Coordinates of C-alpha atoms in Angstrom, one line a residue:
M295 CA 0.0 0.0 0.0
Q296 CA 2.8 2.4 1.0
S297 CA 4.8 1.7 -2.2
S298 CA 1.7 2.0 -4.5
L299 CA 0.9 5.4 -2.9
E300 CA 4.5 6.6 -3.5
E301 CA 4.4 5.4 -7.1
S302 CA 1.1 7.4 -7.6
A303 CA 2.7 10.4 -6.0
V304 CA 5.7 10.3 -8.3
E305 CA 3.5 9.9 -11.3
Y306 CA 1.3 12.8 -10.2
L307 CA 4.2 15.1 -9.6
D308 CA 5.7 14.1 -13.0
R309 CA 2.4 14.8 -14.8
S310 CA 1.8 18.1 -13.1
G311 CA 5.3 19.4 -13.7
A312 CA 6.2 19.5 -10.0
L313 CA 8.8 16.8 -10.3
Q314 CA 10.8 18.7 -12.9
K315 CA 10.6 21.8 -10.7
L316 CA 11.8 19.7 -7.7
I317 CA 14.8 18.5 -9.7
Q318 CA 15.7 22.1 -10.7
D319 CA 15.4 23.3 -7.0
C320 CA 17.6 20.4 -5.9
R321 CA 20.3 21.3 -8.3
T322 CA 20.1 24.9 -7.2
R323 CA 20.4 23.9 -3.5
A324 CA 23.3 21.6 -4.3
E325 CA 25.2 24.5 -6.0
I326 CA 24.6 26.6 -2.9
E327 CA 25.7 23.8 -0.6
S328 CA 29.0 23.3 -2.5
H329 CA 30.1 26.8 -1.5
Q330 CA 29.2 26.5 2.2
D331 CA 31.7 25.5 4.9
K332 CA 29.1 23.6 6.9
P333 CA 26.3 21.7 5.2
S334 CA 22.7 22.4 6.0
A335 CA 20.9 19.9 8.3
V336 CA 17.4 20.3 6.7
F337 CA 16.3 20.9 3.1
R338 CA 12.8 22.4 2.7
F339 CA 10.7 21.9 -0.5
V340 CA 7.3 23.3 -1.4
L341 CA 5.1 21.1 -3.5
T342 CA 1.8 22.5 -5.0
V343 CA -0.9 19.8 -4.9
D344 CA -4.4 20.4 -6.2
P345 CA -6.6 18.0 -4.2
M346 CA -9.4 17.9 -6.8
D347 CA -7.0 17.1 -9.6
L348 CA -5.3 14.5 -7.4
V349 CA -8.6 12.9 -6.5
N350 CA -9.4 12.5 -10.2
F351 CA -6.0 10.9 -10.7
D352 CA -5.8 8.7 -7.6
S353 CA -8.8 8.8 -5.2
T354 CA -6.9 7.0 -2.4
L355 CA -4.0 9.4 -2.4
G356 CA -6.3 12.4 -2.9
N357 CA -8.4 11.3 0.1
L358 CA -5.2 11.0 2.1
V359 CA -4.2 14.6 1.3
L360 CA -7.7 15.9 2.2
H361 CA -8.4 14.1 5.4
Y362 CA -5.0 12.8 6.7
P363 CA -2.5 15.6 5.7
L364 CA 0.2 14.5 8.1
D365 CA 0.3 11.0 6.7
A366 CA 0.2 12.4 3.1
G367 CA 3.1 14.7 4.0
R368 CA 5.2 11.6 5.0
I369 CA 4.4 10.0 1.7
F370 CA 5.6 13.0 -0.3
Q371 CA 8.6 13.3 2.1
D372 CA 9.6 9.7 1.2
V373 CA 9.1 10.5 -2.5
V374 CA 11.3 13.6 -2.4
Y375 CA 14.0 11.7 -0.4
L376 CA 14.0 8.7 -2.8
S377 CA 14.1 11.0 -5.8
I378 CA 17.1 12.9 -4.4
K379 CA 19.0 9.7 -3.6
A380 CA 18.2 8.0 -6.9
L381 CA 19.2 10.9 -9.0
D382 CA 22.1 11.9 -6.7
L383 CA 20.8 15.5 -6.7
I384 CA 22.1 16.7 -3.3
P385 CA 25.0 14.7 -1.9
Q386 CA 24.6 16.3 1.6
V387 CA 21.3 14.5 2.1
E388 CA 21.9 11.3 4.2
S389 CA 18.6 10.7 5.9
R390 CA 14.9 11.2 5.1
N391 CA 14.7 13.2 8.4
Q392 CA 16.6 16.0 6.6
I393 CA 13.7 16.5 4.1
L394 CA 11.0 19.0 5.1
V395 CA 8.1 19.0 2.6
H396 CA 5.3 21.6 2.7
L397 CA 2.2 20.7 0.6
S398 CA 0.7 24.0 -0.7
I399 CA -3.0 23.5 -1.2
P400 CA -4.4 26.2 -3.5
T401 CA -8.1 25.2 -3.2
L402 CA -10.4 22.7 -1.6
P403 CA -13.6 21.0 -3.0
P404 CA -16.6 23.3 -2.8
L405 CA -18.4 21.1 -0.3
P406 CA -19.9 22.1 3.1
S407 CA -17.7 19.5 4.9
Y408 CA -14.6 21.5 4.0
S409 CA -15.8 24.8 5.3
L410 CA -15.1 25.8 8.9
H411 CA -17.8 27.4 11.0
L412 CA -17.8 28.9 14.5
R413 CA -20.1 26.2 15.8
D414 CA -17.4 23.6 14.8
L415 CA -15.0 25.3 17.2
S416 CA -17.4 25.7 20.1
C417 CA -18.9 22.2 20.7
Q418 CA -16.4 19.5 19.8
A419 CA -12.8 18.8 18.7
V420 CA -12.0 19.6 15.1
E421 CA -10.3 17.1 12.8
Q422 CA -6.7 17.7 12.1
R423 CA -7.1 18.3 8.4
Y424 CA -7.6 21.1 5.8
F425 CA -10.5 23.5 6.1
Q426 CA -11.4 26.7 4.3
F427 CA -13.1 29.7 5.8
E428 CA -13.7 33.3 4.9
G429 CA -13.4 36.4 7.1
I430 CA -12.1 39.9 7.4
V431 CA -8.7 40.3 9.0
S432 CA -9.4 42.7 12.0
S433 CA -5.9 42.5 13.6
M434 CA -2.5 41.2 13.0
T435 CA 0.8 41.0 14.9
N436 CA 4.1 42.3 13.8
V437 CA 6.4 39.8 11.9
I438 CA 7.9 37.4 14.4
Q439 CA 10.1 34.3 14.0
Y440 CA 9.5 30.7 14.8
T441 CA 11.7 27.6 14.6
Q442 CA 11.2 25.7 11.4
S443 CA 13.6 23.0 12.2
A444 CA 16.2 22.0 14.8
R445 CA 18.8 19.2 15.1
Y446 CA 19.4 17.2 18.3
Q447 CA 22.0 14.7 19.2
C448 CA 22.6 12.2 21.9
P449 CA 25.7 13.1 24.1
E450 CA 26.6 9.4 24.4
S451 CA 29.2 8.8 21.6
G452 CA 28.5 5.0 21.4
C453 CA 24.7 5.4 21.1
V454 CA 22.9 5.2 17.8
G455 CA 21.3 8.6 18.7
S456 CA 24.6 10.3 18.4
E457 CA 24.5 10.0 14.6
P458 CA 24.2 13.5 13.0
Y459 CA 20.7 13.2 11.6
T460 CA 18.9 10.8 13.8
Y461 CA 17.0 13.5 15.8
I462 CA 15.7 16.3 13.7
R463 CA 12.6 18.2 14.9
L464 CA 10.4 19.7 12.2
H465 CA 7.6 22.2 12.7
T466 CA 4.2 20.8 12.0
A467 CA 1.1 22.8 11.2
G468 CA -0.5 24.3 14.3
A469 CA 2.2 23.1 16.6
S470 CA 3.6 25.4 19.3
E471 CA 7.3 26.4 19.6
S472 CA 7.7 23.8 22.5
R473 CA 7.0 21.0 20.1
T474 CA 10.1 21.9 18.2
I475 CA 12.4 23.4 20.8
R476 CA 12.6 22.0 24.3
P477 CA 15.4 21.1 26.8
D478 CA 13.9 17.7 27.9
F479 CA 13.9 15.6 24.7
Q480 CA 15.2 12.1 25.6
C481 CA 17.1 9.6 23.4
H482 CA 14.9 6.7 22.4
H483 CA 17.9 4.3 22.7
C484 CA 19.6 5.2 26.0
G485 CA 17.3 7.7 27.7
N486 CA 19.9 10.5 27.9
I487 CA 18.7 14.1 27.5
L488 CA 19.4 15.2 23.9
E489 CA 21.6 18.2 23.1
E490 CA 20.7 20.7 20.4
D491 CA 23.2 21.9 17.7
V492 CA 22.1 25.5 17.8
S493 CA 24.1 26.3 14.6
C494 CA 21.7 24.0 12.7
R495 CA 18.5 25.8 13.9
V496 CA 16.5 27.3 11.0
L497 CA 14.1 30.2 11.7
A498 CA 11.2 31.5 9.6
D499 CA 8.8 34.4 9.8
K500 CA 5.1 34.3 10.7
R501 CA 2.2 36.6 11.7
V502 CA -0.7 35.9 14.0
L503 CA -4.0 37.1 12.4
Y504 CA -7.4 37.7 13.9
W505 CA -10.4 37.6 11.7
I506 CA -14.1 38.5 11.7
P507 CA -16.1 36.5 12.5
T508 CA -14.0 35.1 15.4
I509 CA -14.6 33.4 18.8
D510 CA -12.7 33.5 22.1
R511 CA -13.4 30.5 24.2
C512 CA -11.4 29.3 27.2
R513 CA -11.4 25.6 28.0
G514 CA -8.8 24.9 30.7
D515 CA -5.3 24.8 29.1
I516 CA -6.6 23.7 25.7
T517 CA -5.9 26.0 22.8
I518 CA -7.1 25.5 19.3
S519 CA -4.4 26.5 16.8
I520 CA -5.1 27.1 13.1
E521 CA -2.2 27.5 10.7
A522 CA -2.9 29.0 7.3
N523 CA -1.7 26.8 4.4
S524 CA -2.5 29.5 1.8
I525 CA -4.3 32.8 2.0
V526 CA -6.2 34.1 -1.0
K527 CA -7.5 37.7 -1.1
Q528 CA -11.2 37.4 -1.6
V529 CA -12.4 39.9 -4.3
V530 CA -16.1 40.4 -4.5
Q531 CA -16.6 41.3 -8.1
P532 CA -20.0 42.4 -9.4
S533 CA -21.5 39.6 -11.4
P534 CA -21.9 40.6 -15.1
S535 CA -24.8 38.1 -15.4
V536 CA -27.0 40.2 -13.2
A537 CA -29.8 41.8 -15.2
L538 CA -31.5 45.1 -14.6
P539 CA -34.7 44.9 -12.6
D540 CA -37.9 45.5 -14.6
S541 CA -38.7 48.7 -12.8
V542 CA -35.3 50.2 -13.7
T543 CA -35.5 48.9 -17.2
R544 CA -38.8 50.6 -17.8
L545 CA -37.4 53.8 -16.3
Y546 CA -34.3 53.6 -18.5
Q547 CA -36.3 53.1 -21.7
D548 CA -38.6 56.0 -20.8
R549 CA -35.6 58.4 -20.3
L550 CA -33.7 57.5 -23.5
G551 CA -34.4 60.9 -25.0
S552 CA -32.2 62.8 -22.5
P553 CA -28.6 62.1 -21.5
Y554 CA -29.3 63.5 -18.0
S555 CA -32.8 62.3 -17.1
F556 CA -32.2 58.7 -16.2
A557 CA -29.6 59.4 -13.4
A558 CA -31.7 62.3 -12.1
S559 CA -34.8 60.1 -12.0
L560 CA -32.9 57.5 -10.0
A561 CA -32.0 60.1 -7.5
F562 CA -35.6 61.4 -7.5
A563 CA -36.9 57.9 -6.6
F564 CA -34.1 56.9 -4.4
A565 CA -34.8 56.4 -0.6
S566 CA -38.4 57.7 -1.0
S567 CA -39.3 55.8 2.2
V568 CA -36.9 58.0 4.2
S569 CA -37.7 61.4 2.6
P570 CA -40.3 62.2 -0.1
P571 CA -39.2 62.4 -3.7
G572 CA -37.8 65.8 -4.6
T573 CA -36.4 66.4 -1.1
Y574 CA -32.7 66.2 -0.5
H575 CA -32.3 65.5 -4.2
K576 CA -28.7 66.6 -4.7
L577 CA -27.6 64.6 -1.6
K578 CA -29.3 61.5 -2.9
L579 CA -27.6 61.9 -6.3
S580 CA -24.3 62.4 -4.6
M581 CA -24.8 59.2 -2.5
L582 CA -25.7 57.2 -5.6
L583 CA -22.5 58.4 -7.2
S584 CA -20.5 57.5 -4.2
L585 CA -22.1 54.0 -4.1
V586 CA -21.2 53.4 -7.7
S587 CA -17.6 54.6 -7.3
T588 CA -17.1 52.6 -4.1
Q589 CA -18.1 49.3 -5.6
A590 CA -15.6 49.6 -8.4
N591 CA -13.3 47.1 -10.0
N592 CA -10.7 45.8 -7.5
K593 CA -7.8 46.5 -9.9
M594 CA -8.7 50.1 -9.9
K595 CA -8.6 50.2 -6.1
E596 CA -4.9 49.4 -6.0
T597 CA -3.9 52.8 -7.5
K598 CA -3.3 56.0 -5.6
D599 CA -6.3 57.8 -7.2
S600 CA -8.7 54.8 -6.6
G601 CA -10.4 55.8 -3.4
G602 CA -14.1 56.3 -3.2
L603 CA -16.1 59.6 -3.3
H604 CA -16.2 61.1 0.2
V605 CA -19.5 62.8 0.9
M606 CA -20.4 65.1 3.8
A607 CA -24.0 66.4 4.3
V608 CA -24.4 69.8 6.1
G609 CA -27.9 70.5 7.4
S610 CA -29.9 71.4 10.5
D611 CA -32.1 68.3 10.4
T612 CA -29.4 65.8 11.5
L613 CA -32.0 63.1 12.4
L614 CA -33.2 62.8 8.9
L615 CA -29.6 63.1 7.5
S616 CA -28.6 60.2 9.8
R617 CA -31.6 58.1 8.6
L618 CA -30.8 58.9 5.0
L619 CA -27.1 58.0 5.2
T620 CA -27.9 54.9 7.2
Y621 CA -30.3 53.8 4.4
C622 CA -27.5 54.4 1.9
A623 CA -25.1 52.4 4.0
A624 CA -27.3 49.4 3.7
M625 CA -26.7 49.5 -0.1
S626 CA -22.9 49.1 0.4
S627 CA -21.0 46.0 1.2
P628 CA -19.0 46.2 3.4
C629 CA -20.2 49.1 5.5
V630 CA -18.9 50.0 8.9
H631 CA -20.9 52.4 11.1
H632 CA -18.3 54.0 13.3
T633 CA -19.2 54.7 16.9
V634 CA -17.3 56.4 19.7
D635 CA -16.4 53.1 21.4
K636 CA -14.4 52.0 18.3
H637 CA -11.0 53.3 17.2
L638 CA -11.1 55.0 13.8
F639 CA -7.6 54.4 12.4
A640 CA -5.5 51.6 14.0
K641 CA -4.4 50.7 17.5
V642 CA -1.2 49.0 18.6
T643 CA -1.4 46.8 21.7
K644 CA 0.6 44.0 23.2
D645 CA -0.3 40.6 21.8
T646 CA -2.1 38.5 24.3
H647 CA -1.0 35.2 23.0
G648 CA 2.5 35.4 24.3
T649 CA 4.4 36.1 21.1
G650 CA 6.3 38.9 22.7
T651 CA 5.3 41.4 20.0
C652 CA 2.5 43.8 19.2
S653 CA -0.9 43.4 17.7
I654 CA -2.2 46.0 15.2
D655 CA -5.9 46.3 15.5
A656 CA -7.7 47.7 12.4
G657 CA -10.0 50.7 12.9
S658 CA -13.2 51.4 11.2
L659 CA -11.6 53.0 8.1
L660 CA -9.4 49.9 7.4
L661 CA -12.3 47.5 8.1
S662 CA -14.4 49.4 5.4
H663 CA -12.0 48.4 2.7
G664 CA -13.9 48.2 -0.6
G665 CA -17.0 49.7 0.9
C666 CA -18.0 52.7 3.0
C667 CA -17.3 54.1 6.4
F668 CA -20.2 56.0 8.0
L669 CA -18.8 58.4 10.6
G670 CA -22.1 59.8 11.8
D671 CA -22.2 63.3 13.2
L672 CA -18.7 64.6 12.4
G673 CA -19.3 67.7 14.6
Q674 CA -19.3 65.5 17.7
V675 CA -15.9 64.1 16.9
K676 CA -13.0 65.4 19.0
R677 CA -10.7 68.0 17.5
D678 CA -7.6 65.8 17.6
V679 CA -9.4 63.0 15.9
Q680 CA -10.6 65.5 13.2
S681 CA -7.0 66.6 12.7
S682 CA -5.8 63.0 12.3
L683 CA -8.7 62.2 10.0
Q684 CA -7.7 65.1 7.8
G685 CA -4.2 63.8 7.5
V686 CA -5.5 60.3 6.6
M687 CA -7.9 61.6 3.9
E688 CA -5.2 63.8 2.4
K689 CA -2.8 60.9 1.9
D690 CA -5.4 58.0 1.7
V691 CA -3.1 56.2 4.1
V692 CA -3.2 55.3 7.8
T693 CA 0.3 55.4 9.3
V694 CA 0.8 53.1 12.2
Q695 CA 3.7 53.8 14.6
I696 CA 5.1 50.6 16.2
P697 CA 6.9 51.3 19.5
K698 CA 10.6 50.5 19.8
K699 CA 10.0 47.7 22.4
Y700 CA 8.2 45.6 19.8
G701 CA 10.8 45.9 17.0
D702 CA 13.8 43.6 16.6
S703 CA 16.1 46.5 15.7
G704 CA 15.0 48.6 18.7
V705 CA 14.0 51.6 16.6
L706 CA 10.6 53.1 15.9
Q707 CA 8.9 51.5 13.0
S708 CA 6.0 52.7 10.9
L709 CA 3.6 50.9 8.7
D710 CA 1.5 52.6 6.0
L711 CA -1.9 51.0 5.3
P712 CA -3.9 52.3 2.3
I713 CA -7.5 53.5 2.7
R714 CA -9.8 52.2 0.0
C715 CA -13.3 53.2 1.0
S716 CA -15.8 56.0 0.8
I717 CA -16.2 58.1 3.9
W718 CA -19.6 59.5 4.7
A719 CA -20.5 62.0 7.4
Y720 CA -22.9 64.8 8.3
T721 CA -22.8 67.8 10.6
D722 CA -25.1 70.5 11.9
P723 CA -24.0 74.0 10.8
N724 CA -25.7 75.6 13.8
S725 CA -23.8 73.8 16.4
C726 CA -20.5 75.2 17.5
R727 CA -18.3 74.6 20.5
K728 CA -16.2 77.8 19.9
P729 CA -16.3 80.6 22.5
A730 CA -18.2 83.7 21.4
A731 CA -15.0 85.8 20.9
T732 CA -13.4 83.2 18.7
A733 CA -16.6 82.5 16.8
G734 CA -17.0 86.2 16.0
A735 CA -13.6 86.2 14.3
D736 CA -14.7 83.4 12.0
L737 CA -18.4 83.9 11.8
F738 CA -18.9 82.8 8.2
L739 CA -17.1 79.5 8.8
Q740 CA -19.2 78.9 12.0
Q741 CA -22.4 79.3 10.1
E742 CA -21.2 77.0 7.3
L743 CA -19.7 74.0 9.0
G744 CA -20.4 74.2 12.8
N745 CA -17.7 72.2 14.7
V746 CA -16.0 70.8 11.6
S747 CA -12.9 72.6 10.5
K748 CA -12.7 74.1 7.0
T749 CA -9.5 72.1 6.1
L750 CA -11.3 68.8 7.0
A751 CA -14.3 69.7 4.9
D752 CA -11.9 70.3 1.9
C753 CA -10.9 66.7 2.1
F754 CA -14.4 65.5 1.2
S755 CA -15.1 65.1 -2.5
L756 CA -18.6 66.6 -2.2
V757 CA -20.0 68.8 0.5
C758 CA -23.8 68.8 0.2
Y759 CA -25.8 71.6 1.9
T760 CA -29.4 70.5 2.6
D761 CA -30.7 73.8 4.0
S762 CA -32.1 76.0 1.2
T763 CA -30.8 79.6 0.8
S764 CA -34.5 80.7 0.8
E765 CA -37.1 80.0 3.5
T766 CA -39.6 78.9 0.9
G767 CA -37.4 76.0 -0.2
D768 CA -37.1 74.7 3.4
M769 CA -40.8 75.3 4.1
Y770 CA -41.7 73.2 1.0
A771 CA -39.4 70.4 2.0
D772 CA -40.7 70.4 5.5
S773 CA -44.3 70.4 4.3
L774 CA -43.6 67.3 2.2
L775 CA -41.9 65.6 5.2
V776 CA -44.8 66.4 7.5
E777 CA -47.4 65.2 5.0
D778 CA -45.5 62.0 4.5
I779 CA -45.3 61.4 8.3
L780 CA -49.0 62.2 8.8
N781 CA -50.0 59.9 6.0
C782 CA -48.0 57.0 7.5
A783 CA -49.4 57.7 11.0
T784 CA -53.0 57.5 9.8
L785 CA -52.6 54.2 8.1
K786 CA -53.4 50.9 9.8
E787 CA -50.6 48.5 10.4
E788 CA -51.6 46.1 7.7
D789 CA -51.9 49.0 5.2
L790 CA -48.5 50.4 6.3
E791 CA -46.8 47.3 5.0
N792 CA -48.2 47.9 1.5
V793 CA -46.7 51.4 1.3
G794 CA -44.0 50.9 -1.2
E795 CA -41.1 52.9 -2.6
L796 CA -40.9 54.3 -6.1
L797 CA -37.8 52.0 -6.5
S798 CA -37.4 49.3 -3.9
A799 CA -34.1 48.8 -2.0
K800 CA -33.8 45.4 -3.7
D801 CA -34.1 46.9 -7.2
I802 CA -31.5 49.6 -6.3
K803 CA -29.0 47.0 -5.1
Q804 CA -29.6 45.0 -8.2
F805 CA -29.1 48.1 -10.4
L806 CA -25.9 49.0 -8.6
Q807 CA -24.5 45.5 -9.3
V808 CA -25.1 46.1 -13.0
A809 CA -23.7 49.6 -13.0
C810 CA -20.6 48.6 -11.1
C811 CA -19.6 46.2 -13.9
L812 CA -19.2 49.1 -16.2
H813 CA -15.7 50.7 -16.7
P814 CA -16.3 53.9 -18.7
Q815 CA -13.4 55.4 -20.5
L816 CA -12.7 59.2 -20.3
T817 CA -13.3 60.8 -23.7
P818 CA -11.2 63.8 -24.9
P819 CA -14.3 66.2 -25.0
A820 CA -15.1 65.3 -21.4
E821 CA -11.5 65.7 -20.4
Y822 CA -11.3 69.0 -22.1
L823 CA -14.3 70.4 -20.1
L824 CA -13.0 69.0 -16.7
Q825 CA -9.4 70.3 -17.1
G826 CA -10.6 73.6 -18.5
Y827 CA -13.0 74.2 -15.6
F828 CA -10.3 73.2 -13.1
I829 CA -7.7 75.6 -14.6
S830 CA -10.1 78.4 -15.0
S831 CA -11.5 78.1 -11.5
R832 CA -8.0 78.0 -10.0
R833 CA -7.0 81.2 -11.8
L834 CA -10.2 83.1 -11.6
R835 CA -11.1 82.4 -7.9
S836 CA -7.6 83.2 -6.7
N837 CA -7.4 86.5 -8.5
S838 CA -10.9 87.9 -8.0
I839 CA -12.0 90.2 -5.2
Q840 CA -14.5 87.5 -4.0
S841 CA -11.7 84.9 -4.0
C842 CA -12.3 81.6 -2.3
P843 CA -10.1 78.5 -2.0
F844 CA -10.3 75.9 -4.8
P845 CA -8.7 72.6 -3.7
P846 CA -5.8 71.3 -5.8
T847 CA -7.4 67.8 -5.7
A848 CA -10.5 69.1 -7.4
L849 CA -9.6 67.7 -10.8
R850 CA -9.4 64.2 -9.3
T851 CA -12.8 64.6 -7.7
L852 CA -14.3 66.0 -10.9
T853 CA -13.0 63.1 -12.9
S854 CA -14.3 60.5 -10.4
V855 CA -17.7 62.1 -10.3
A856 CA -17.9 62.2 -14.1
C857 CA -17.0 58.5 -14.3
A858 CA -19.5 57.6 -11.6
H859 CA -22.3 59.5 -13.4
A860 CA -21.4 57.7 -16.6
K861 CA -21.8 54.4 -14.8
L862 CA -25.0 55.6 -13.1
S863 CA -26.3 56.4 -16.6
L864 CA -25.3 52.9 -17.9
R865 CA -22.8 54.4 -20.3
T866 CA -19.5 52.7 -21.4
Y867 CA -17.7 56.0 -21.9
V868 CA -17.6 59.4 -20.1
A869 CA -19.5 61.8 -22.3
E870 CA -19.6 65.6 -22.2
E871 CA -22.9 65.4 -20.4
D872 CA -21.2 63.4 -17.5
A873 CA -18.5 66.1 -17.3
L874 CA -21.2 68.8 -17.2
V875 CA -23.1 67.2 -14.3
S876 CA -19.8 66.7 -12.4
I877 CA -18.9 70.4 -12.9
S878 CA -22.4 71.5 -11.9
L879 CA -22.4 69.5 -8.7
F880 CA -18.9 70.6 -7.7
E881 CA -19.7 74.3 -8.5
E882 CA -22.9 74.1 -6.5
S883 CA -20.9 72.7 -3.5
V884 CA -18.4 75.5 -3.7
T885 CA -21.1 78.1 -4.2
S886 CA -23.0 76.8 -1.1
R887 CA -19.9 77.2 1.0
Y888 CA -18.6 80.6 -0.2
G889 CA -21.7 82.2 -1.8
Y890 CA -20.1 83.0 -5.1
S891 CA -20.3 81.1 -8.4
I892 CA -18.3 81.9 -11.5
L893 CA -20.9 80.1 -13.6
G894 CA -24.0 81.6 -12.0
V895 CA -25.1 78.3 -10.4
Q896 CA -27.8 78.5 -7.7
P897 CA -27.8 75.8 -5.0
T898 CA -31.0 73.8 -5.1
P899 CA -31.0 71.0 -2.4
H900 CA -34.7 70.4 -2.9
F901 CA -37.1 70.5 -5.8
R902 CA -40.6 71.6 -6.0
H903 CA -42.9 69.4 -8.1
G904 CA -42.8 71.8 -11.0
N905 CA -39.1 72.3 -10.9
I906 CA -38.4 68.5 -10.8
V907 CA -40.6 68.0 -13.8
Q908 CA -38.5 70.6 -15.7
Y909 CA -35.3 69.1 -14.3
L910 CA -36.3 65.6 -15.6
G911 CA -37.6 66.9 -19.0
K912 CA -36.5 68.6 -22.1
E913 CA -36.2 72.0 -20.4
N914 CA -33.3 70.7 -18.3
D915 CA -31.5 69.7 -21.5
T916 CA -31.9 73.2 -22.8
Q917 CA -30.5 74.6 -19.5
M918 CA -27.6 72.2 -19.6
E919 CA -26.8 73.3 -23.2
Q920 CA -26.7 76.9 -22.0
F921 CA -24.5 75.9 -19.1
H922 CA -22.2 74.1 -21.6
L923 CA -21.9 77.3 -23.7
Q924 CA -21.2 79.4 -20.6
L925 CA -18.5 76.9 -19.5
L926 CA -16.8 77.0 -22.9
R927 CA -16.7 80.8 -22.8
L928 CA -15.1 80.6 -19.3
I929 CA -12.5 78.1 -20.5
S930 CA -11.6 80.1 -23.7
S931 CA -11.1 83.2 -21.5
H932 CA -9.1 81.8 -18.6
A933 CA -7.6 78.5 -19.9
Q934 CA -6.2 79.4 -23.3
D935 CA -3.1 77.4 -22.8
L936 CA -5.0 74.1 -22.3
T937 CA -3.0 71.5 -24.3
I938 CA -5.6 68.7 -24.4
R939 CA -7.2 68.1 -27.7
Q940 CA -10.4 70.1 -28.0
P941 CA -13.7 68.5 -29.1
E942 CA -14.4 68.6 -32.8
E943 CA -17.2 70.9 -34.0

């Protein structure tokens, strides 16, 4: 049985190409050994074995790898040793004890019995075999070393145990350090205490990871250890096979006559169960754009400019803003709702598992990787945290300082962890902790942002003001909200369940999956408008009497918003219309903060019924054409040196 399994293992390695790679590795090791004064005691080899492929080739050997990996490891250890001796690949190998074989398992069969669940750890002993599980890494230790192999020898010269390679301790998966290194190992032949040849000890690096979901359970002195054989970054890609829901399809077909109307209609119908259609329209549109940009292709998230669209809502009705952003958070996966009892960035603590190093605990921003982080009321956040948040948002990086006592070199170490999420927050402009004397010196800023600093607000891609500049706009929005609340209050409980949204949350989620599969390319006409607006605004706003800051990162934001609007409109390219909407939204945000627009934009956070009909109809197309002409005149006057190719007439 043993010999037949070894023959099958050799044939499988030969068929998969692993045997040829093993021979090449052995020749390389032999070349290295020939130049060393003292030969190595242990030779480590990594063999990649696909269990599903092996089961199809030899079911007995495949079952051994899947359910009895330690026995399977010994089979492959013998195969490697016999191959080395038969082909005389490494002369320094004298015993099979010198061979350490690591079986790398890339995947397991997609069956429930190979998935590890929390209930398996809590009620009974777990089999010592391969499992797979998914989770979010919430904490990790610094890099530490463990003993991979060690050589022992009997001090009695006449004993068989005094031979050089009789006692070699090899690390096994899940074993503690004491299983490899200990001062009380005894000789099996004479009973003497073995002595270690420290010069032959081989060290390797490891980390201890903590994942979500996790479980901490104490059961006397029993500790369950799980050692990772292979770690694969789980990328949740939008499925291209998902179809548009019927309600969105009908809306899309109905709005084909206008390049602007479909995205605007989505925002009009979005979250109608939280606030009536037409209210908080620009904020809803901004949240949809942020959702589409957050759930982007994973390859795009690896670049510096690949973070999501950060949105901050500024308004006096913080309760409704909280409800609206919470509703939006349910559309994103993952989404972390930050609270004061959590740390926002990262925290360095002493590892509790006796590794002698530190544990880096991920904060809310890092746990939101690929999704959104909802900060809640930003005005309630402490000033020092706001300052740190500003530094993180400016660099898109969380810098973790590791104390000297946890480093091997005894110097302060730093670790940069990228932020790849959209950050959402809201604040009340009427709340301010500043003393009266200080507030008087900065009265305009106090009225605009409350307890949030101006520099922090500049880090957000879009700052949406939900309070109208006129009382009639707020009164109209309030009347719609009151009417909606009274209507719901007068309905019976069974009738309340039948009150539906214009577009259900399920339909919106399904639509977002489709939109996120799109990767629109920026066209030269759209790029011309975006860069021209950026250059003109920087020059004009800095030189005018009514000058106001224009952030240098505005071009990146404008491009991201334009790409997101193209995806929201189900386009495969970024058209001029997407650039115009991006410029209009950004200009409205700047105008709301500083009260001056170089393009004559008037902030309209809410829409009356008549206005929204015009906004969704042909009249809006005419207005956008006029806005386009005005923008071109601005660019020709203040960005004459723009080198990008202009759109053809």
